């Protein structure tokens, strides 16, 4: 059952397709449109009818009719028609498609099927053809016509070339006879040309020819062309036979030609054209009778090559010209050059030889003056005379010459020559350049490869002007042809073209030429076209501090400037993107950036600008300093002083003894004086013993001896041997003292056994004390030394100062605490050992046996 249920819709659709298919045996449905071809944009009506009695199976069901335009559904109105039919009407108010298919669909019991279709086309009426023209080919006498079709109509269009003619009509009349119109030809492949055969043409009679275009919306005709086919015949070109110069008139030539055989029976009108390679256009000669076959023409340049061509047409002047004949070249005869040469010069003395170095430049003669090909130029110092040739200083094929002339030369003579002869010499006067200059000069672009030079004339009358222009380049050079002479003294402007290139600078100079002098030149510079520089200069860091940076750069070469540099712009930015800029004049090549932050990184670049654009250079990275140069110098100076002081302190520590002597001088030790070496013989034989010596300090007293002065002995002067009279006696000492050998500070202390005496003391008995002690604390132990005290009359160390210690060795540290020595009255103070720290430890036992210094 399931399979039967599944097959029921398929069988229903199949039966409906067989019953309702268009053109089916029953024919129960039909589709009709108002017009299958309509103007584009107009309305379209259509209807779809279904006859139920002819469509078996649809009598009992409800039928629904729908529409589709191509693949788009459109709505129609459905109603029941007469005879049990179902009718659906459709109206499209604006049909904007050039071609479409309209389908009618029927839905019955959920099944949808196409039952009818109508094709609709839309377009325009055919456009009117125009520009109709025809040419008669004399080879087969077929008339070929061509035209332009016009706008596309979007509809199939048939085009035909129509022609009509009346054999009884006169050749000057054109009668319109539509009854006699025939189709001359039909274009193939959509082309807009076709050929009418000879059998449909009437030669030497007027015929009416037009183009007809027809489509479903109408028919259009072109303008009617009324012509005689022979009037539109295109003839074959003639052939040039020969060209010759007339011997007695060498500026004239004689030409001969032959017409084509197809044109031999016609009256022809011909034209001749010729040109030289340098001519911009052809020169045309008209009014030539074709049957003549020869002609003469004058006005040709001497020694010039020309190319000649010829063409012909019917003399009625209604037909077409033939094609130009094959060209033929011919060169006219030469003769000697004529006219004067434009010359320009410069001169300077040639050292001490009295000669004059001259550079002479000139322009080649113009074509109408050269009279042929110039073979060379000759420069002489005097004019040519009959029977004698002047000395030649220059003979060249170039347009310049450098030569040496005698001092005082004011004229030279220049001439050109060719194969036919030599021109008359041109006198060149070497005038001084001291005339008045121009009142003003300026140059403006005349194009990419030209410059207009304009000036203000000077007050004095001018005979001519000379313009010089030179391309500015980094490499020195000179253009010998870059000059021009204007012989019209009233001219104030000249257009120069020779050697001018865009984006290059040119220096221009203008010299006014007077009758007896040459004016001082006036200069200017110009570009024919400018653009941005090819590159910007490269920045270099010249100097830098904590707030300033000086930059420099090399100027852009002139060839790379591409215009006048109007300014340089310096840009600098730090790491926080704070951008600043400054504009610099083009004449400068350095710039100082100020108000920078210390110890900051900056990026700097330069931009070169012209009137036509700007170019940026590469970036330069720099870092400002922490300190300025002066601050760095001061810092280094300070560090240097500190270093020197440290060196001095180090030296002082190493040389402690010397420094100590400078600040704390050593006091001379009496024990190391010469008296320490003098010991009386009695004292040597009989050493004294002092028991009970106590040690109050660091020093240890081992022996104290008290000696009595021998009667009658006197000590000789200090440092001398005793005399015989005083031998065996002790000398009288004017002042008591104590001598201690070794390190220590001498002075008067309690170790003295006798009262101190003044320098002028009497010859009383003086006791000597022998002190034998151990070494001072910290010193090495030495053998016992002998300390003596005597009543010597000799001053200590020959010092005239009566004080016990020499004044130059006074210790200022103890100056205020201890006395300098014993007073003159022979007494010693109780605090006298404080002057000698090493003697503070000397304490003598048995003071009751010695005379105390009280």
Coordinates of C-alpha atoms in Angstrom, one line a residue, residues 541 544-549 593-602 621-628:
X541 CA 77.5 66.7 13.6
X544 CA 77.5 69.3 20.7
X545 CA 77.0 70.4 24.2
X546 CA 74.3 69.9 26.8
X547 CA 71.9 72.4 25.2
X548 CA 73.3 73.1 21.7
X549 CA 74.2 71.1 18.7
X593 CA 70.1 73.9 17.3
X594 CA 69.6 75.6 20.7
X595 CA 67.6 75.0 23.9
X596 CA 68.1 71.2 23.9
X597 CA 67.7 69.1 27.0
X598 CA 70.8 67.7 28.6
X599 CA 71.5 64.0 28.2
X600 CA 68.7 63.5 25.7
X601 CA 68.5 61.5 22.5
X602 CA 67.4 63.4 19.4
X621 CA 70.8 60.5 15.8
X622 CA 72.6 62.5 18.5
X623 CA 72.7 62.6 22.3
X624 CA 73.3 65.8 24.2
X625 CA 76.0 66.0 26.9
X626 CA 75.4 66.1 30.6
X627 CA 77.9 69.0 31.1
X628 CA 79.3 71.8 29.0

